[in-house]
Coordinates of C-alpha atoms in Angstrom, one line a residue:
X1 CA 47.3 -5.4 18.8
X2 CA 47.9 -1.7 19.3
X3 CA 46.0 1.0 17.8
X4 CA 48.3 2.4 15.1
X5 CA 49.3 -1.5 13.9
X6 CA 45.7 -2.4 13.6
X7 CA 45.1 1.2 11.7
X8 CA 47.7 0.2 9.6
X9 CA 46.7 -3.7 8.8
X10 CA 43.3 -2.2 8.1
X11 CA 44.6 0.4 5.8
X12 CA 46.7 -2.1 4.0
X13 CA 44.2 -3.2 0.9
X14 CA 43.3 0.3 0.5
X15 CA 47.1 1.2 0.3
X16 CA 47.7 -1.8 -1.9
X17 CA 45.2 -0.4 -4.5
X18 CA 47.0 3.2 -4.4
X19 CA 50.7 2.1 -4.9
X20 CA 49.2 -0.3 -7.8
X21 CA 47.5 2.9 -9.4
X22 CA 50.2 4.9 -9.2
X23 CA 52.8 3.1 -10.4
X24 CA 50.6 2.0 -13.3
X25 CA 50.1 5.9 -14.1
X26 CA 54.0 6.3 -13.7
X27 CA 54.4 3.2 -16.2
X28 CA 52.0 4.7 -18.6
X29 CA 53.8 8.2 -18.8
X30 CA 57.1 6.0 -19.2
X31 CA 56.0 4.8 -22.1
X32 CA 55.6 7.9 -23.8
X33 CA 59.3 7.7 -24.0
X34 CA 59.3 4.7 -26.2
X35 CA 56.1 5.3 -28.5
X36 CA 57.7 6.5 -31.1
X37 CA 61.0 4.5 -31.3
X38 CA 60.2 1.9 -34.0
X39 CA 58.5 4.9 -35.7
X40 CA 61.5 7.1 -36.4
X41 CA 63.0 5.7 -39.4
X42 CA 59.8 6.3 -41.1
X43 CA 58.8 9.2 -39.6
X44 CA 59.6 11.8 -42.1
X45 CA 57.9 10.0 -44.5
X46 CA 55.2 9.1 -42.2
X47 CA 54.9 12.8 -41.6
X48 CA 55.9 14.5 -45.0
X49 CA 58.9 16.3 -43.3
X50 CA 61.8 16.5 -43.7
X51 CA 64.4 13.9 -41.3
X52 CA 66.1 17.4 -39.3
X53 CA 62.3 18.4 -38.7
X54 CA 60.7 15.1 -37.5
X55 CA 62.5 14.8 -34.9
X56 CA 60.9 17.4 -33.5
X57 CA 58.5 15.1 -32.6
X58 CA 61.0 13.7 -30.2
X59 CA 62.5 17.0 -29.1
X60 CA 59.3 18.7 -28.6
X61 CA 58.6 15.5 -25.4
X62 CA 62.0 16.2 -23.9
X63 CA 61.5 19.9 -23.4
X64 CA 57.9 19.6 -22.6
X65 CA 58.8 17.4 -19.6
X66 CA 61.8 19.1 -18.5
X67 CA 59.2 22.6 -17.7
X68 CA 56.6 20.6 -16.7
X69 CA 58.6 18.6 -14.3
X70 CA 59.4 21.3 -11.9
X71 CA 56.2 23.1 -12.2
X72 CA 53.8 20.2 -11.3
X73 CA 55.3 19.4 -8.3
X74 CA 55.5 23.1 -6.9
X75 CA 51.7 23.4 -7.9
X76 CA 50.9 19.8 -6.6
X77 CA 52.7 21.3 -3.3
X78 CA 50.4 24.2 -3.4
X79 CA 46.7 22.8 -4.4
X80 CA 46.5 19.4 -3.8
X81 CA 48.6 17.0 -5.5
X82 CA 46.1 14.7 -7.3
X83 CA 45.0 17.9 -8.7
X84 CA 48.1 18.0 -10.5
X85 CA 48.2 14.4 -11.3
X86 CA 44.7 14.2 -13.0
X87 CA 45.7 17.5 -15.0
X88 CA 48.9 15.6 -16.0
X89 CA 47.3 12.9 -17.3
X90 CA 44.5 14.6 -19.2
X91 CA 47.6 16.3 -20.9
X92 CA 48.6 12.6 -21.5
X93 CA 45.4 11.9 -22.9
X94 CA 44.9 14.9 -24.6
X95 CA 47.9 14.4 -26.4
X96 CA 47.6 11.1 -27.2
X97 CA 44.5 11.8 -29.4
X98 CA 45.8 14.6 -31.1
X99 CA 49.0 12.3 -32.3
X100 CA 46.2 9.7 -33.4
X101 CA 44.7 12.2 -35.6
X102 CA 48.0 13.2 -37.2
X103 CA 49.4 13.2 -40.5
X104 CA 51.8 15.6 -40.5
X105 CA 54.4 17.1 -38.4
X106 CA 52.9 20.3 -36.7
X107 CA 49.6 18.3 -35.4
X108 CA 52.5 15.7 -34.1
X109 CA 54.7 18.0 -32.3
X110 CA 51.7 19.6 -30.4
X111 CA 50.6 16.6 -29.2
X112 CA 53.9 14.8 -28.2
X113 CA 54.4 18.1 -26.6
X114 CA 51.5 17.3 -24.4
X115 CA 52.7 14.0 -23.8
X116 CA 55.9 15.7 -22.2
X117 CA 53.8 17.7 -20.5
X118 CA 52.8 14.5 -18.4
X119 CA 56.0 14.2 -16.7
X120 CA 55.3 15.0 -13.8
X121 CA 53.4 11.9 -12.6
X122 CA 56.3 10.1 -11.5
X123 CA 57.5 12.5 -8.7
X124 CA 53.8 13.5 -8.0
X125 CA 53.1 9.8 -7.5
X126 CA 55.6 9.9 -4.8
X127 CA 54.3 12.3 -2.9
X128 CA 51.0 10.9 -3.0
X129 CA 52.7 8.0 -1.0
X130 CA 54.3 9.4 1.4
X131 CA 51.0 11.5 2.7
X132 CA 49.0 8.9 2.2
X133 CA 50.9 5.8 2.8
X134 CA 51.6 3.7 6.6
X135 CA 55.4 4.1 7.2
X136 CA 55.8 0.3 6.8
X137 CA 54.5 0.6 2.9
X138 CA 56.5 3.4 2.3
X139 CA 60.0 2.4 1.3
X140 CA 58.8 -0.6 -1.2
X141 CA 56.0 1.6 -2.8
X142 CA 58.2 4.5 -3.9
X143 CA 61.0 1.9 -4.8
X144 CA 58.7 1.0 -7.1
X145 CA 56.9 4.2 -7.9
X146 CA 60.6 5.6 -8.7
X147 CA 61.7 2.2 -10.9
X148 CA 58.4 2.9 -13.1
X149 CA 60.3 5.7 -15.0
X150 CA 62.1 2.9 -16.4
X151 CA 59.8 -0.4 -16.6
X152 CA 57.8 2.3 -19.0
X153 CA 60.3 2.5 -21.2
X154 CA 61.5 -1.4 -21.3
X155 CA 58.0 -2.8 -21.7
X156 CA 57.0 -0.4 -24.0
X157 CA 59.2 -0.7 -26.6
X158 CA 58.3 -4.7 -27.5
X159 CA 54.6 -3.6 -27.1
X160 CA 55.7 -0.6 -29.3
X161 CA 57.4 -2.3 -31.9
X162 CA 54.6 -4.9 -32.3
X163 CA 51.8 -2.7 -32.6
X164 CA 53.9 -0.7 -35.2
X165 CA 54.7 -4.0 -37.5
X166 CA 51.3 -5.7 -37.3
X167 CA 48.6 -2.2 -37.4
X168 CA 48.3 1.2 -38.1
X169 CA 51.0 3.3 -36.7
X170 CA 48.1 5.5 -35.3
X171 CA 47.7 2.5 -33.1
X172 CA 50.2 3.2 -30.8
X173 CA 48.8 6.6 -30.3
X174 CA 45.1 5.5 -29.6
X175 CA 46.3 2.6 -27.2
X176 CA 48.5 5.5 -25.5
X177 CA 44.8 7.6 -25.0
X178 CA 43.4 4.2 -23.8
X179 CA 45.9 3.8 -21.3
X180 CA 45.4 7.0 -20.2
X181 CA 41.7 7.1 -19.8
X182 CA 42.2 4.0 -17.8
X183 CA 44.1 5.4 -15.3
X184 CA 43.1 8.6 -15.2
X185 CA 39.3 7.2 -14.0
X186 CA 41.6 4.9 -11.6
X187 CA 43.3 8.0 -9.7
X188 CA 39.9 9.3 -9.6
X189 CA 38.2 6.4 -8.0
X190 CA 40.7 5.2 -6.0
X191 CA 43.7 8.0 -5.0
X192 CA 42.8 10.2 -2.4
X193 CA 43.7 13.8 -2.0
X194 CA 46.6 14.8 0.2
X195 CA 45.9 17.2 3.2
X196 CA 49.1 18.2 3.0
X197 CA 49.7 21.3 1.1
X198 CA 51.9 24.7 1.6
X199 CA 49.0 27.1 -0.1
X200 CA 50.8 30.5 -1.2
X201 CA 51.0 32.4 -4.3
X202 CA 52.8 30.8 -7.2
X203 CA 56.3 31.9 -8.5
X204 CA 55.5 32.8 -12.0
X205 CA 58.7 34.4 -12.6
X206 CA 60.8 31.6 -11.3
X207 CA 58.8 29.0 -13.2
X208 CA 59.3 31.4 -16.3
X209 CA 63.0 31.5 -15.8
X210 CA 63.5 27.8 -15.2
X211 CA 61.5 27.1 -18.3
X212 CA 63.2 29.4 -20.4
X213 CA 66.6 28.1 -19.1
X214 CA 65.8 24.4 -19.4
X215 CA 64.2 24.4 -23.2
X216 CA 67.7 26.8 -24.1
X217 CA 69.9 24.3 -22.4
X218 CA 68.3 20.9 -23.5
X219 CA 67.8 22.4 -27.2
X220 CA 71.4 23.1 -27.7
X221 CA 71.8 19.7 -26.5
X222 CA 69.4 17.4 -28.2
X223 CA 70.0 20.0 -31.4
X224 CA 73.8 20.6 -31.1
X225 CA 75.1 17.6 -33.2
X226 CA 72.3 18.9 -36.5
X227 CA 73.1 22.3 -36.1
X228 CA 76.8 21.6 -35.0
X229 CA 78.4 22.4 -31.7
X230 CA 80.5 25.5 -32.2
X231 CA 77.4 27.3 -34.6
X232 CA 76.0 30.0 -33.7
X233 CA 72.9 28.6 -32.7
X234 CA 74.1 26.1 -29.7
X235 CA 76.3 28.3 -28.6
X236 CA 74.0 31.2 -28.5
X237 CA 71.1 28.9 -26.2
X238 CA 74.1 27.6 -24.0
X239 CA 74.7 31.0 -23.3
X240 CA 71.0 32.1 -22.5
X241 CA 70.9 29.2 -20.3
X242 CA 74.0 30.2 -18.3
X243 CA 72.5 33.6 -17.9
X244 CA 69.2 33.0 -17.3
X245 CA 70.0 30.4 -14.7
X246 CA 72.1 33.2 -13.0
X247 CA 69.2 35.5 -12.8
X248 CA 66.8 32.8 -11.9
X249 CA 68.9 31.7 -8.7
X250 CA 68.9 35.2 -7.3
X251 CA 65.6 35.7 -7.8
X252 CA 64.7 32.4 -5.9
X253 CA 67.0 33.2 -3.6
X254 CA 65.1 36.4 -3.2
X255 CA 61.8 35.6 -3.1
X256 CA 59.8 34.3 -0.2
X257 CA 57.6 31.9 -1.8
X258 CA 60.2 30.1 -4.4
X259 CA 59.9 27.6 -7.0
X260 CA 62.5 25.8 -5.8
X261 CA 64.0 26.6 -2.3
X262 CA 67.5 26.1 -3.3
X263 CA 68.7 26.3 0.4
X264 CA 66.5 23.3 1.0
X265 CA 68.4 22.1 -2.6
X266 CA 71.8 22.8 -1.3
X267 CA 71.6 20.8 1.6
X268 CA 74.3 18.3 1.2
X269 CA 71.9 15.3 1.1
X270 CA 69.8 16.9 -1.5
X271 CA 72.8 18.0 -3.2
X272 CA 74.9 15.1 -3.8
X273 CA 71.3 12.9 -4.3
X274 CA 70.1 15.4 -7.6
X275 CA 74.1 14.8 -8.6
X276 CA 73.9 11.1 -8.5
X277 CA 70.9 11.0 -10.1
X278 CA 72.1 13.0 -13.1
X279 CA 74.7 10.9 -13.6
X280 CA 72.5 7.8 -13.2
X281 CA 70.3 9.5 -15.8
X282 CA 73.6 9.7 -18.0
X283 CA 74.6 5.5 -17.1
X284 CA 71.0 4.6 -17.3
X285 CA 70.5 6.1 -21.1
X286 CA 73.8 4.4 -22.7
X287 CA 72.2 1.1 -23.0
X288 CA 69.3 2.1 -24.8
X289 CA 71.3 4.0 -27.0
X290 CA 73.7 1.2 -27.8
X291 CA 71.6 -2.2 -27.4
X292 CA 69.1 -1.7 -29.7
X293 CA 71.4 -0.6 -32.9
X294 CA 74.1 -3.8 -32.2
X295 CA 70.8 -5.6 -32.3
X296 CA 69.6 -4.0 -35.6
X297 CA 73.0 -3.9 -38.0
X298 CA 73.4 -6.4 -40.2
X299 CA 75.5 -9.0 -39.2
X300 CA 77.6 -9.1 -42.0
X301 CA 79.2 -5.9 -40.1
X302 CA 80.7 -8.8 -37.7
X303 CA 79.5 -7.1 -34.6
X304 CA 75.7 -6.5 -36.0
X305 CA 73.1 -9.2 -35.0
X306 CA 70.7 -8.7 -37.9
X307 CA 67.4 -8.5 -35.8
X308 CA 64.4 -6.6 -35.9
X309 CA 62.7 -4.0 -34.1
X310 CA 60.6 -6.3 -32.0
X311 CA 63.7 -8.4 -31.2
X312 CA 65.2 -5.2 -29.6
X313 CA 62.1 -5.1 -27.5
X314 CA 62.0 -8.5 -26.3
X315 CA 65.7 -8.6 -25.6
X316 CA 65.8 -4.8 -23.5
X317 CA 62.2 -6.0 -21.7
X318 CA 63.2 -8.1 -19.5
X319 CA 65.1 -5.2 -17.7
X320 CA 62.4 -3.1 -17.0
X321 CA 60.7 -6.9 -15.2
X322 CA 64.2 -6.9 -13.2
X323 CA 63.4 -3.2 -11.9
X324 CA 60.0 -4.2 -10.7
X325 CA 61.4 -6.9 -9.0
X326 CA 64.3 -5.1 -7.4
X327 CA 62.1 -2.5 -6.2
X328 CA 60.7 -4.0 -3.1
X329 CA 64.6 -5.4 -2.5
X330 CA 66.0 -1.7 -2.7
X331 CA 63.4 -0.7 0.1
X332 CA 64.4 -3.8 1.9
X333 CA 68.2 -3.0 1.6
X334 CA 67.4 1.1 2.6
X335 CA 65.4 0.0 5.3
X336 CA 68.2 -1.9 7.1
X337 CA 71.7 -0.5 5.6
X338 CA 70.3 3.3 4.6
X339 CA 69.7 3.9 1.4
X340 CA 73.2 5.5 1.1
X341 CA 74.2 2.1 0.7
X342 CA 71.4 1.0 -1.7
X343 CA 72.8 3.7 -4.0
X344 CA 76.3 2.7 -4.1
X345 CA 75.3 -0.8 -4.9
X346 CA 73.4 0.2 -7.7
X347 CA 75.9 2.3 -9.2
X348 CA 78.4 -0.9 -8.6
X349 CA 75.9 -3.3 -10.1
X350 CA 75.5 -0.4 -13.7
X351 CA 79.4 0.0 -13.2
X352 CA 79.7 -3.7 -13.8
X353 CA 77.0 -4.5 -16.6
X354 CA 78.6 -1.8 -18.8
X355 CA 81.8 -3.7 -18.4
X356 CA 80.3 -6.6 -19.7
X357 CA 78.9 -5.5 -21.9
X358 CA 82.5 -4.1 -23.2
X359 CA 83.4 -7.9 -24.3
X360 CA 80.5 -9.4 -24.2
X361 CA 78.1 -8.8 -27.7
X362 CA 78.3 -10.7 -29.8
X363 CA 75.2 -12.8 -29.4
X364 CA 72.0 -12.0 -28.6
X365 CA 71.8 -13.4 -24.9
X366 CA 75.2 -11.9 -24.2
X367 CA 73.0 -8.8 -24.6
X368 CA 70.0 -9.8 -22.8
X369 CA 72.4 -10.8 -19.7
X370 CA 74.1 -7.2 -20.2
X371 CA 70.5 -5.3 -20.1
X372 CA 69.7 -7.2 -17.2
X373 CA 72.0 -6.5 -14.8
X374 CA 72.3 -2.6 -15.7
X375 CA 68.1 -3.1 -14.9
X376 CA 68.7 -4.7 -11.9
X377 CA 71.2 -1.4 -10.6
X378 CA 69.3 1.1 -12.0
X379 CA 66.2 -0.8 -10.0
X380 CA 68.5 -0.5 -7.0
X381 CA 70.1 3.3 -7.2
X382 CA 66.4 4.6 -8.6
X383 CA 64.2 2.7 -5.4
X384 CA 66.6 4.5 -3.4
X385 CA 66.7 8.2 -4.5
X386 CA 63.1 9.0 -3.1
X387 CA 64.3 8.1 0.0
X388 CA 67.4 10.3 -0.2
X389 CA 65.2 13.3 -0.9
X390 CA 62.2 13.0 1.2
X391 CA 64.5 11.9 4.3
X392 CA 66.0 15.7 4.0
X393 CA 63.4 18.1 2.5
X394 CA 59.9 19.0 4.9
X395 CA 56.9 17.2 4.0
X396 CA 55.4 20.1 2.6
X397 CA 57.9 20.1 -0.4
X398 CA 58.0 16.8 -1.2
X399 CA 56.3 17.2 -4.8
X400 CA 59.1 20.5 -5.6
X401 CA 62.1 18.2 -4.1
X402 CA 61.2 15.0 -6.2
X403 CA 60.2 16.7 -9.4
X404 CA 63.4 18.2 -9.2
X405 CA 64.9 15.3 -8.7
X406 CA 63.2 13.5 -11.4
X407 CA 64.8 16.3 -14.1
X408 CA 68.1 15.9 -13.0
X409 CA 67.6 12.4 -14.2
X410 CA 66.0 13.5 -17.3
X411 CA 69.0 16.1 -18.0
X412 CA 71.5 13.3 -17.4
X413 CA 70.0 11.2 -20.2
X414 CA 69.7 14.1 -22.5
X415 CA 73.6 14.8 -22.3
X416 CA 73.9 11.0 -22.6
X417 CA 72.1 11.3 -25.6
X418 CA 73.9 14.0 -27.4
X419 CA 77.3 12.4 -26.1
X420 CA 76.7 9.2 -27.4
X421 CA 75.4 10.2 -30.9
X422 CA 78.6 12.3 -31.5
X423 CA 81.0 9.3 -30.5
X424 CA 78.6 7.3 -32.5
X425 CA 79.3 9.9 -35.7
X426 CA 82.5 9.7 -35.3
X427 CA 83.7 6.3 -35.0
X428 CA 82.0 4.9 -37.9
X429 CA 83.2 2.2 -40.8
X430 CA 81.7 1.6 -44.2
X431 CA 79.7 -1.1 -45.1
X432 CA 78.5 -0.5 -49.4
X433 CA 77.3 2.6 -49.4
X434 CA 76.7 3.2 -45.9
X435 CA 78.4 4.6 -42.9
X436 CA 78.2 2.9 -39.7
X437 CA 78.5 3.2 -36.1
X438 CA 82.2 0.8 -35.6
X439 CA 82.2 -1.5 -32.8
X440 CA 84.9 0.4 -31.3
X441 CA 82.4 3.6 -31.3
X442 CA 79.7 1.3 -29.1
X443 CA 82.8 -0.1 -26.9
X444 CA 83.5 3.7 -25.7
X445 CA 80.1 4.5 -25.1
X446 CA 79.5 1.1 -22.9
X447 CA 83.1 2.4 -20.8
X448 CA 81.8 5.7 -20.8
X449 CA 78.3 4.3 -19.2
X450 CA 80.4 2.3 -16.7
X451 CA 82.7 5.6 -15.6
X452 CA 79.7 7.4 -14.9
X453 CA 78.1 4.6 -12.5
X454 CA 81.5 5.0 -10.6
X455 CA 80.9 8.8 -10.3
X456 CA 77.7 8.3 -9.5
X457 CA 79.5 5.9 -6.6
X458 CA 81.9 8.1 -5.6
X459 CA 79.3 11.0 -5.2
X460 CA 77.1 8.4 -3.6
X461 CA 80.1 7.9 -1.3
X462 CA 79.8 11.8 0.2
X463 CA 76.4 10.7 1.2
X464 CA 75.5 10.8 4.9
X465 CA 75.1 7.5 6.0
X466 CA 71.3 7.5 7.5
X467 CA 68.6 9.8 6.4
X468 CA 67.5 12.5 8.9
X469 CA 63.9 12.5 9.3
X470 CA 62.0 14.7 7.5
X471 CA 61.0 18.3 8.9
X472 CA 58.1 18.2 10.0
X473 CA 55.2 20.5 8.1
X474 CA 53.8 23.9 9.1
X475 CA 50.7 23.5 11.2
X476 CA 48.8 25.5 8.2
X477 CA 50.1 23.4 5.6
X478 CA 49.7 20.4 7.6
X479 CA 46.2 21.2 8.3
X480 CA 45.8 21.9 4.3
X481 CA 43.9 24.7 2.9

């Protein structure tokens, strides 16, 4: 046995331990997505607001994670990215407790913005792996690490809905804390720090700009349908956004030690990738939008199935087990075809649950089959993206590339979001003295959720067909500081 195989068979227990505590970390933040799901019809009450301001308690995640995401990974580039990651999750944590404590809606909002604030994890996670990680482990392990932004969010909500139905809705918050204490003393006991790091000074203008540009941007999004889309006020963030974003590209473009180096982002692999991706975010974010309410209306509706909360999560859970078990098969696929073609089988794979899902619902294992095989593409397209990004940016921005990447996604579900709940106002019937969501409304958001896994294809398609290797570090930041 050579040196570097018998390095690597001894390093493999050790490395075994780190991909399982990292993607137990990346499930964890995940599920901040769904923690509050079975919560929100009772959330104003819950909270003594009123329905327009508790959803604040949603919002405030969203926009929490979409600054923190970029900024993490540029610090975690900079001074070590376990640093970041143990910061991250004492956020988690942090938050956690404070939304145990709560009663009412500021208390709520401040936490779940902490919550958001551990976003980063995911794409820090990844660059863990690939410093620390033989080359063999690589692929499967951010497959995996990559797929855990959405096994979060599957398991969670069954766990979610159970815990909310049989205890104290506080529960969910002080399991959330206990989860995160867990695995905050596991990344200490068990993740190494990486050596790799670019050192610098950070770009506290460009983080500032980005920030301000993203919260404008995803407000008049996640805001746009209460406050209406031609008002004042979504028209007036839009238009920060656009201008901010303006002056925040040519002052990265300016300065040496950027955020984000958007040459590095412009590259066409990077490009097209952080595209995709968006879209995928888009695709991805349709079905939990539309499964769980077909689920829920009453069946005298015709096309309700009269079920309850923890019904929706047992029927959408097992795809987030179908993206665990795809991940180590999109690695396998990447390894052998490129992952150029692992993400134009995903997209295929979404593109033809969502068209199943167009005819099939009207029982509840046509819905179970439908969530399934969207899992088992997004499992695909999501194990493959990592690679996509790392095989084009130098190692010493792998934390900046993949956070990046990691928004895009979260931006495409966010416009998903706000597209859907329009068509979803729109298309409605009555039913007594209610207005609901027809079943024409949920057929147009499934097509649209197939259309955008063929873009995604079609962008996919403009990929090159083999990842370059990665440039290789500095000799100072490979050294580390």
């Amino acid at each position: 046995m050579s040196e570097p195989s018998r390095a690597a068979g001894e390093a493999s227990p050790r490395a075994n331990l780190v991909v399982a505590v990292l993607a137990l970390a990346g499930i964890t933040v995940s599920l901040m997505q769904t923690l509050v799901i079975p919560l929100i019809p009772a959330l104003p009450g819950l909270l003594h607001a009123s329905a327009a301001d508790a959803t604040w308690a949603i919002t405030a995640t969203l926009l929490a994670g979409a600054v923190a995401t970029p900024t993490m990974g540029r610090l975690g580039d900079m001074y070590g990215k376990r640093r970041m990651l143990l910061i991250s999750l004492g956020a988690l944590v942090a938050g956690s407790a404070i939304g145990a404590l709560s009663d009412s809606l500021v208390p709520m909002v401040a936490g779940r913005t902490l919550q958001g604030l551990a976003a980063g994890v995911i794409p820090l996670g990844i660059s863990i792996m690939r410093d620390e990680l033989p080359a063999e482990r690589l692929g499967s392990a951010t497959a995996l690490m990559s797929a855990s932004l959405g096994v979060g969010g599957a398991l969670g909500l069954p766990a979610a809905a159970l815990l909310a139905e049989n205890a104290d809705w506080h529960a969910l918050f002080w399991t959330a804390a206990g989860l995160g204490v867990v695995v905050t003393a596991l990344v200490v006991a068990l993740v190494p720090e990486s050596p790799v790091r670019t050192g610098g000074r950070f770009d506290v203008p460009g983080a500032a700009g980005l920030s301000i540009a993203l919260v404008c941007l995803l407000l008049a999004i996640s805001k746009g349908a209460d406050w209406g889309w031609g008002s004042a006020a979504t028209l007036g963030l839009v238009a920060v956004a656009v201008v901010v974003l303006l002056l925040w590209g040519r002052w990265e473009l300016r300065t040496a030690q950027p955020l984000v180096d958007l040459r590095t982002t412009a590259r066409r692999q990077v490009l097209l990738t952080n595209i995709a991706s968006a879209v995928f975010g888009f695709a991805m974010f349709a079905m939990s939008l539309v499964l769980p309410q077909l689920l829920q209306l009453p069946a005298a509706t015709g096309y309700g199935l009269g079920k309850s909360m923890l019904a929706v999560g047992l029927v959408m859970a097992p795809s987030g087990l179908v993206m665990m078990a795809l991940a180590p098969v999109s690695a396998r696929i990447s390894a052998t075809r490129g992952p150029k073609t692992t993400l134009m089988l995903g997209a295929v794979v979404v593109a033809a649950g969502y068209a199943l899902g167009i005819v099939l619902m009207s029982a509840t294992w046509h819905l179970v089959l439908i969530s399934s095989v969207i899992g088992a593409g997004i499992g695909l397209a999501y194990g493959a993206m990592p690679a996509l990004v790392m095989g084009a940016v130098p190692v010493s921005e792998t934390a900046a590339a993949n956070s990046l990447n990691t928004l895009m996604r979260s931006i495409g579900t966010s416009v998903s979001s706000a597209t859907a709940g329009l068509i979803l106002a729109r298309l409605t019937i009555s039913f007594g003295p209610a207005t609901l969501p027809s079943q024409n409304g949920f057929r147009l958001v499934l097509s649209m959720g197939s259309a955008a896994a063929l873009i995604a294809l079609a962008v996919a398609a403009f990929l090159p067909g083999r990842s370059p290797a990665p440039a290789a570090p500095a000799p100072a930041a490979a050294a580390g500081r």
